[in-house]
mmCIF file of C-alpha atoms in Angstrom:
data_model
loop_
_atom_site.group_PDB
_atom_site.id
_atom_site.type_symbol
_atom_site.label_atom_id
_atom_site.label_comp_id
_atom_site.label_asym_id
_atom_site.label_seq_id
_atom_site.Cartn_x
_atom_site.Cartn_y
_atom_site.Cartn_z
ATOM 1 C CA UNK A 1 0.005 -0.006 0.026
ATOM 2 C CA UNK A 2 1.443 3.389 -1.015
ATOM 3 C CA UNK A 3 1.198 6.776 0.689
ATOM 4 C CA UNK A 4 -2.327 8.194 1.259
ATOM 5 C CA UNK A 5 -3.892 4.810 0.587
ATOM 6 C CA UNK A 6 -2.656 4.440 -2.998
ATOM 7 C CA UNK A 7 -1.479 1.050 -4.094
ATOM 8 C CA UNK A 8 1.822 0.781 -6.031
ATOM 9 C CA UNK A 9 1.003 -0.478 -9.522
ATOM 10 C CA UNK A 10 2.563 -1.213 -12.892
ATOM 11 C CA UNK A 11 1.051 -0.630 -16.358
ATOM 12 C CA UNK A 12 2.137 -1.893 -19.763
ATOM 13 C CA UNK A 13 1.550 0.918 -22.213
ATOM 14 C CA UNK A 14 2.100 0.945 -25.971
ATOM 15 C CA UNK A 15 5.447 1.574 -27.726
ATOM 16 C CA UNK A 16 7.377 -0.598 -25.283
ATOM 17 C CA UNK A 17 6.549 1.612 -22.250
ATOM 18 C CA UNK A 18 6.299 0.259 -18.701
ATOM 19 C CA UNK A 19 4.985 2.767 -16.178
ATOM 20 C CA UNK A 20 5.432 2.225 -12.431
ATOM 21 C CA UNK A 21 3.328 4.227 -9.980
ATOM 22 C CA UNK A 22 3.974 4.388 -6.296
ATOM 23 C CA UNK A 23 5.774 6.096 -3.500
ATOM 24 C CA UNK A 24 9.387 7.163 -4.213
ATOM 25 C CA UNK A 25 12.264 5.210 -2.894
ATOM 26 C CA UNK A 26 14.288 6.668 -0.062
ATOM 27 C CA UNK A 27 16.936 8.026 -2.488
ATOM 28 C CA UNK A 28 14.309 9.530 -4.773
ATOM 29 C CA UNK A 29 12.057 11.166 -2.190
ATOM 30 C CA UNK A 30 11.359 14.820 -2.840
ATOM 31 C CA UNK A 31 8.903 16.343 -0.431
ATOM 32 C CA UNK A 32 6.017 13.919 -0.342
ATOM 33 C CA UNK A 33 5.428 13.067 -4.024
ATOM 34 C CA UNK A 34 4.200 10.009 -5.773
ATOM 35 C CA UNK A 35 6.652 8.539 -8.236
ATOM 36 C CA UNK A 36 6.024 7.824 -11.897
ATOM 37 C CA UNK A 37 8.850 5.876 -13.555
ATOM 38 C CA UNK A 38 8.795 5.629 -17.374
ATOM 39 C CA UNK A 39 11.035 2.864 -18.634
ATOM 40 C CA UNK A 40 11.172 1.869 -22.329
ATOM 41 C CA UNK A 41 11.802 -1.780 -23.175
ATOM 42 C CA UNK A 42 15.397 -2.827 -23.935
ATOM 43 C CA UNK A 43 14.801 -2.381 -27.710
ATOM 44 C CA UNK A 44 13.451 1.121 -27.148
ATOM 45 C CA UNK A 45 16.215 1.856 -24.716
ATOM 46 C CA UNK A 46 18.756 1.234 -27.538
ATOM 47 C CA UNK A 47 16.779 3.365 -29.958
ATOM 48 C CA UNK A 48 16.436 6.269 -27.521
ATOM 49 C CA UNK A 49 20.176 6.351 -26.757
ATOM 50 C CA UNK A 50 20.656 8.491 -23.605
ATOM 51 C CA UNK A 51 16.953 9.194 -23.263
ATOM 52 C CA UNK A 52 16.242 5.709 -21.914
ATOM 53 C CA UNK A 53 14.754 6.724 -18.613
ATOM 54 C CA UNK A 54 12.389 9.499 -17.586
ATOM 55 C CA UNK A 55 11.218 10.094 -14.069
ATOM 56 C CA UNK A 56 8.378 12.423 -13.167
ATOM 57 C CA UNK A 57 7.796 13.515 -9.598
ATOM 58 C CA UNK A 58 4.274 14.664 -8.748
ATOM 59 C CA UNK A 59 3.992 16.620 -5.550
ATOM 60 C CA UNK A 60 0.328 15.935 -4.710
ATOM 61 C CA UNK A 61 0.280 17.172 -1.115
ATOM 62 C CA UNK A 62 -2.367 15.447 0.981
ATOM 63 C CA UNK A 63 -4.986 14.854 -1.676
ATOM 64 C CA UNK A 64 -3.199 12.376 -3.879
ATOM 65 C CA UNK A 65 -3.289 12.276 -7.769
ATOM 66 C CA UNK A 66 -6.709 12.065 -9.419
ATOM 67 C CA UNK A 67 -7.371 9.529 -12.183
ATOM 68 C CA UNK A 68 -7.784 12.116 -14.942
ATOM 69 C CA UNK A 69 -4.375 13.627 -14.183
ATOM 70 C CA UNK A 70 -2.789 10.179 -14.247
ATOM 71 C CA UNK A 71 -4.102 9.446 -17.713
ATOM 72 C CA UNK A 72 -2.999 12.858 -18.948
ATOM 73 C CA UNK A 73 0.494 11.973 -17.791
ATOM 74 C CA UNK A 74 0.475 8.556 -19.466
ATOM 75 C CA UNK A 75 -0.617 10.103 -22.765
ATOM 76 C CA UNK A 76 2.161 12.698 -22.450
ATOM 77 C CA UNK A 77 4.750 10.000 -21.753
ATOM 78 C CA UNK A 78 3.603 7.953 -24.775
ATOM 79 C CA UNK A 79 3.891 10.987 -27.062
ATOM 80 C CA UNK A 80 7.410 11.679 -25.716
ATOM 81 C CA UNK A 81 8.686 8.254 -26.417
ATOM 82 C CA UNK A 82 7.417 8.534 -29.954
ATOM 83 C CA UNK A 83 9.137 11.888 -30.398
ATOM 84 C CA UNK A 84 12.376 10.646 -28.868
ATOM 85 C CA UNK A 85 12.384 7.536 -31.025
ATOM 86 C CA UNK A 86 11.983 9.633 -34.170
ATOM 87 C CA UNK A 87 14.749 11.995 -33.010
ATOM 88 C CA UNK A 88 17.144 9.048 -32.326
ATOM 89 C CA UNK A 89 16.276 7.505 -35.698
ATOM 90 C CA UNK A 90 17.040 10.733 -37.551
ATOM 91 C CA UNK A 91 15.501 12.137 -40.723
ATOM 92 C CA UNK A 92 14.049 9.829 -43.315
ATOM 93 C CA UNK A 93 13.770 10.012 -47.095
ATOM 94 C CA UNK A 94 11.732 13.077 -48.164
ATOM 95 C CA UNK A 95 12.204 14.963 -44.866
ATOM 96 C CA UNK A 96 13.649 18.458 -44.910
ATOM 97 C CA UNK A 97 16.544 19.455 -42.699
ATOM 98 C CA UNK A 98 18.591 22.560 -42.025
ATOM 99 C CA UNK A 99 22.351 22.615 -42.661
ATOM 100 C CA UNK A 100 24.623 24.866 -40.655
ATOM 101 C CA UNK A 101 28.339 25.410 -41.269
ATOM 102 C CA UNK A 102 30.550 26.945 -38.615
ATOM 103 C CA UNK A 103 34.099 28.279 -38.508
ATOM 104 C CA UNK A 104 36.808 26.892 -36.280
ATOM 105 C CA UNK A 105 36.209 29.565 -33.591
ATOM 106 C CA UNK A 106 32.626 28.369 -33.284
ATOM 107 C CA UNK A 107 30.931 31.264 -35.116
ATOM 108 C CA UNK A 108 28.122 30.471 -37.518
ATOM 109 C CA UNK A 109 29.254 30.727 -41.132
ATOM 110 C CA UNK A 110 26.294 29.848 -43.350
ATOM 111 C CA UNK A 111 22.808 28.262 -43.073
ATOM 112 C CA UNK A 112 20.754 26.331 -45.667
ATOM 113 C CA UNK A 113 17.173 26.301 -44.542
ATOM 114 C CA UNK A 114 15.469 23.387 -46.370
ATOM 115 C CA UNK A 115 17.483 20.486 -47.726
ATOM 116 C CA UNK A 116 15.478 17.454 -48.774
ATOM 117 C CA UNK A 117 16.934 14.129 -47.481
ATOM 118 C CA UNK A 118 17.354 11.506 -50.210
ATOM 119 C CA UNK A 119 19.209 8.844 -48.217
ATOM 120 C CA UNK A 120 20.769 8.281 -44.850
ATOM 121 C CA UNK A 121 23.095 5.503 -43.747
ATOM 122 C CA UNK A 122 25.216 4.863 -40.697
ATOM 123 C CA UNK A 123 27.986 7.163 -42.039
ATOM 124 C CA UNK A 124 26.569 9.295 -44.833
ATOM 125 C CA UNK A 125 23.700 11.585 -45.786
ATOM 126 C CA UNK A 126 22.655 12.474 -49.337
ATOM 127 C CA UNK A 127 20.336 15.323 -49.930
ATOM 128 C CA UNK A 128 19.227 17.932 -52.512
ATOM 129 C CA UNK A 129 18.963 21.707 -52.532
ATOM 130 C CA UNK A 130 16.682 23.289 -55.077
ATOM 131 C CA UNK A 131 15.910 27.010 -54.766
ATOM 132 C CA UNK A 132 17.018 26.735 -51.134
ATOM 133 C CA UNK A 133 17.277 29.798 -48.934
ATOM 134 C CA UNK A 134 20.826 30.444 -47.794
ATOM 135 C CA UNK A 135 21.752 32.850 -45.011
ATOM 136 C CA UNK A 136 25.281 34.219 -44.664
ATOM 137 C CA UNK A 137 27.002 35.107 -41.372
ATOM 138 C CA UNK A 138 26.360 38.812 -41.994
ATOM 139 C CA UNK A 139 22.667 38.287 -42.508
ATOM 140 C CA UNK A 140 22.602 38.453 -46.344
ATOM 141 C CA UNK A 141 20.193 36.017 -47.957
ATOM 142 C CA UNK A 142 20.136 34.377 -51.349
ATOM 143 C CA UNK A 143 18.429 31.439 -53.022
ATOM 144 C CA UNK A 144 20.197 28.635 -54.832
ATOM 145 C CA UNK A 145 19.536 28.703 -58.579
ATOM 146 C CA UNK A 146 19.659 25.042 -59.682
ATOM 147 C CA UNK A 147 19.188 21.596 -58.194
ATOM 148 C CA UNK A 148 22.232 20.394 -56.295
ATOM 149 C CA UNK A 149 22.949 16.915 -54.866
ATOM 150 C CA UNK A 150 24.796 17.232 -51.521
ATOM 151 C CA UNK A 151 26.912 14.554 -49.939
ATOM 152 C CA UNK A 152 28.108 14.439 -46.332
ATOM 153 C CA UNK A 153 30.131 11.798 -44.522
ATOM 154 C CA UNK A 154 31.008 11.140 -40.878
ATOM 155 C CA UNK A 155 34.622 10.072 -41.605
ATOM 156 C CA UNK A 156 35.844 12.156 -44.558
ATOM 157 C CA UNK A 157 36.856 15.766 -44.008
ATOM 158 C CA UNK A 158 35.001 17.189 -46.994
ATOM 159 C CA UNK A 159 31.479 17.504 -48.311
ATOM 160 C CA UNK A 160 30.467 17.677 -51.923
ATOM 161 C CA UNK A 161 27.863 19.723 -53.799
ATOM 162 C CA UNK A 162 26.988 18.572 -57.386
ATOM 163 C CA UNK A 163 25.276 21.454 -59.176
ATOM 164 C CA UNK A 164 23.142 20.301 -62.096
ATOM 165 C CA UNK A 165 23.272 22.957 -64.832
ATOM 166 C CA UNK A 166 22.320 23.079 -68.546
ATOM 167 C CA UNK A 167 25.993 22.828 -69.573
ATOM 168 C CA UNK A 168 26.663 19.808 -67.329
ATOM 169 C CA UNK A 169 27.419 19.069 -63.685
ATOM 170 C CA UNK A 170 29.745 21.360 -61.751
ATOM 171 C CA UNK A 171 31.079 20.462 -58.297
ATOM 172 C CA UNK A 172 31.914 22.559 -55.307
ATOM 173 C CA UNK A 173 33.692 20.617 -52.586
ATOM 174 C CA UNK A 174 34.207 22.093 -49.120
ATOM 175 C CA UNK A 175 37.140 20.924 -46.960
ATOM 176 C CA UNK A 176 35.311 20.531 -43.667
ATOM 177 C CA UNK A 177 35.023 18.461 -40.573
ATOM 178 C CA UNK A 178 32.854 15.298 -40.660
ATOM 179 C CA UNK A 179 29.229 16.178 -40.003
ATOM 180 C CA UNK A 180 27.142 15.735 -36.945
ATOM 181 C CA UNK A 181 23.367 15.611 -36.947
ATOM 182 C CA UNK A 182 21.032 16.675 -34.155
ATOM 183 C CA UNK A 183 17.409 17.724 -33.900
ATOM 184 C CA UNK A 184 18.287 21.250 -34.926
ATOM 185 C CA UNK A 185 20.450 20.735 -38.008
ATOM 186 C CA UNK A 186 23.256 18.915 -39.842
ATOM 187 C CA UNK A 187 26.378 20.669 -38.665
ATOM 188 C CA UNK A 188 30.026 20.866 -39.689
ATOM 189 C CA UNK A 189 33.110 23.156 -39.386
ATOM 190 C CA UNK A 190 34.146 24.781 -42.723
ATOM 191 C CA UNK A 191 37.914 24.807 -43.122
ATOM 192 C CA UNK A 192 38.131 27.420 -45.899
ATOM 193 C CA UNK A 193 39.760 25.349 -48.677
ATOM 194 C CA UNK A 194 37.463 24.485 -51.574
ATOM 195 C CA UNK A 195 37.892 22.454 -54.692
ATOM 196 C CA UNK A 196 35.836 23.448 -57.716
ATOM 197 C CA UNK A 197 35.310 21.025 -60.634
ATOM 198 C CA UNK A 198 34.002 22.291 -63.966
ATOM 199 C CA UNK A 199 31.886 20.287 -66.439
ATOM 200 C CA UNK A 200 34.984 19.692 -68.602
ATOM 201 C CA UNK A 201 36.847 18.166 -65.661
ATOM 202 C CA UNK A 202 39.051 21.138 -64.882
ATOM 203 C CA UNK A 203 39.889 21.356 -61.173
ATOM 204 C CA UNK A 204 40.784 24.398 -59.057
ATOM 205 C CA UNK A 205 41.897 24.637 -55.405
ATOM 206 C CA UNK A 206 40.352 27.851 -53.987
ATOM 207 C CA UNK A 207 40.826 30.039 -50.972
ATOM 208 C CA UNK A 208 44.345 28.941 -50.065
ATOM 209 C CA UNK A 209 45.190 32.432 -48.706
ATOM 210 C CA UNK A 210 42.068 32.464 -46.573
ATOM 211 C CA UNK A 211 43.070 29.038 -45.169
ATOM 212 C CA UNK A 212 46.548 30.271 -44.244
ATOM 213 C CA UNK A 213 45.075 33.389 -42.620
ATOM 214 C CA UNK A 214 42.447 31.611 -40.481
ATOM 215 C CA UNK A 215 44.860 28.734 -39.679
ATOM 216 C CA UNK A 216 47.156 31.145 -38.009
ATOM 217 C CA UNK A 217 44.404 33.288 -36.436
ATOM 218 C CA UNK A 218 42.509 30.372 -34.915
ATOM 219 C CA UNK A 219 45.458 27.949 -34.374
ATOM 220 C CA UNK A 220 44.197 24.982 -36.444
ATOM 221 C CA UNK A 221 47.299 23.106 -35.408
ATOM 222 C CA UNK A 222 49.546 20.586 -37.233
ATOM 223 C CA UNK A 223 47.207 17.640 -36.837
ATOM 224 C CA UNK A 224 44.230 19.445 -38.411
ATOM 225 C CA UNK A 225 46.456 20.742 -41.178
ATOM 226 C CA UNK A 226 47.754 17.218 -41.911
ATOM 227 C CA UNK A 227 44.229 15.756 -41.996
ATOM 228 C CA UNK A 228 42.915 18.443 -44.269
ATOM 229 C CA UNK A 229 45.750 18.128 -46.788
ATOM 230 C CA UNK A 230 45.404 14.330 -46.785
ATOM 231 C CA UNK A 231 41.705 14.743 -47.558
ATOM 232 C CA UNK A 232 42.471 17.083 -50.420
ATOM 233 C CA UNK A 233 44.441 14.195 -51.929
ATOM 234 C CA UNK A 234 41.599 11.795 -51.307
ATOM 235 C CA UNK A 235 39.141 14.219 -52.864
ATOM 236 C CA UNK A 236 41.294 14.669 -55.983
ATOM 237 C CA UNK A 237 41.535 10.857 -56.325
ATOM 238 C CA UNK A 238 37.762 10.626 -56.224
ATOM 239 C CA UNK A 239 37.467 13.278 -58.903
ATOM 240 C CA UNK A 240 40.054 11.673 -61.142
ATOM 241 C CA UNK A 241 38.478 8.274 -60.896
ATOM 242 C CA UNK A 242 34.836 9.380 -60.953
ATOM 243 C CA UNK A 243 34.120 7.852 -57.576
ATOM 244 C CA UNK A 244 30.898 8.342 -55.669
ATOM 245 C CA UNK A 245 29.308 11.756 -56.278
ATOM 246 C CA UNK A 246 31.718 12.350 -59.208
ATOM 247 C CA UNK A 247 30.041 9.647 -61.245
ATOM 248 C CA UNK A 248 27.458 10.836 -63.750
ATOM 249 C CA UNK A 249 25.395 7.694 -62.907
ATOM 250 C CA UNK A 250 25.348 8.772 -59.257
ATOM 251 C CA UNK A 251 24.055 12.238 -60.106
ATOM 252 C CA UNK A 252 21.434 10.823 -62.476
ATOM 253 C CA UNK A 253 20.232 8.300 -59.862
ATOM 254 C CA UNK A 254 19.759 10.755 -57.063
ATOM 255 C CA UNK A 255 18.288 13.538 -59.253
ATOM 256 C CA UNK A 256 15.765 11.042 -60.566
ATOM 257 C CA UNK A 257 14.933 9.985 -57.005
ATOM 258 C CA UNK A 258 14.393 13.669 -56.085
ATOM 259 C CA UNK A 259 12.021 14.101 -58.976
ATOM 260 C CA UNK A 260 10.014 10.988 -57.897
ATOM 261 C CA UNK A 261 9.667 12.323 -54.370
ATOM 262 C CA UNK A 262 8.511 15.644 -55.715
ATOM 263 C CA UNK A 263 5.825 14.039 -57.829
ATOM 264 C CA UNK A 264 4.764 11.897 -54.837
ATOM 265 C CA UNK A 265 4.324 15.004 -52.652
ATOM 266 C CA UNK A 266 2.072 16.803 -55.172
#
């Protein structure tokens, strides 16, 4: 028998939720509350990562918790586990995400507001920008002119933008940290150096002076410098051998998938 005549109980809810209701343990006592413990099943625990346990303390004074309040709480907890599961799973095909690039000092560099996700895997994300709003660090705004397939990876220190134009595909490759993805945006650190590839295959390494300036100002360090220069070589190898995003078949495949998703949404 719990405090105020309430019996400790256990409910099996949907979505792998078990809810325990009863007095708090000695270590958990706060004032004189009843204790609701929300515990996802082992499978859900893995999906929810660090959000695998939620405790709600209800300070009900002398009157106890009424039944309607209890059911409101259970509905709230069910909705939260659904939200947290979606968040842990990440975006799915057809979802729109924000992309944010930062500089080494932590300042925001550039934001793309709506990028459609075409594919996610354990290590990579493929998306598309098409008339996407871009905001610069000084507040200036502009809109991308043509469809562009974007490629991000969690291990390579670059990301790739394949711009689909009437005269062929041009590439803009940013030397950057591997990306991270949270509920706010896909994020990475921009490291100044860029490789531009023209439709005829010509390659240009851009912004070398800017890289040297910021490297000294923000103390990139020898290890970061070594990693970035090694990734320039990897990037050039991909370009020369038409690997991954630098394959015409790759661009055609993902642009076609984008068009299919557009038709489905209309």
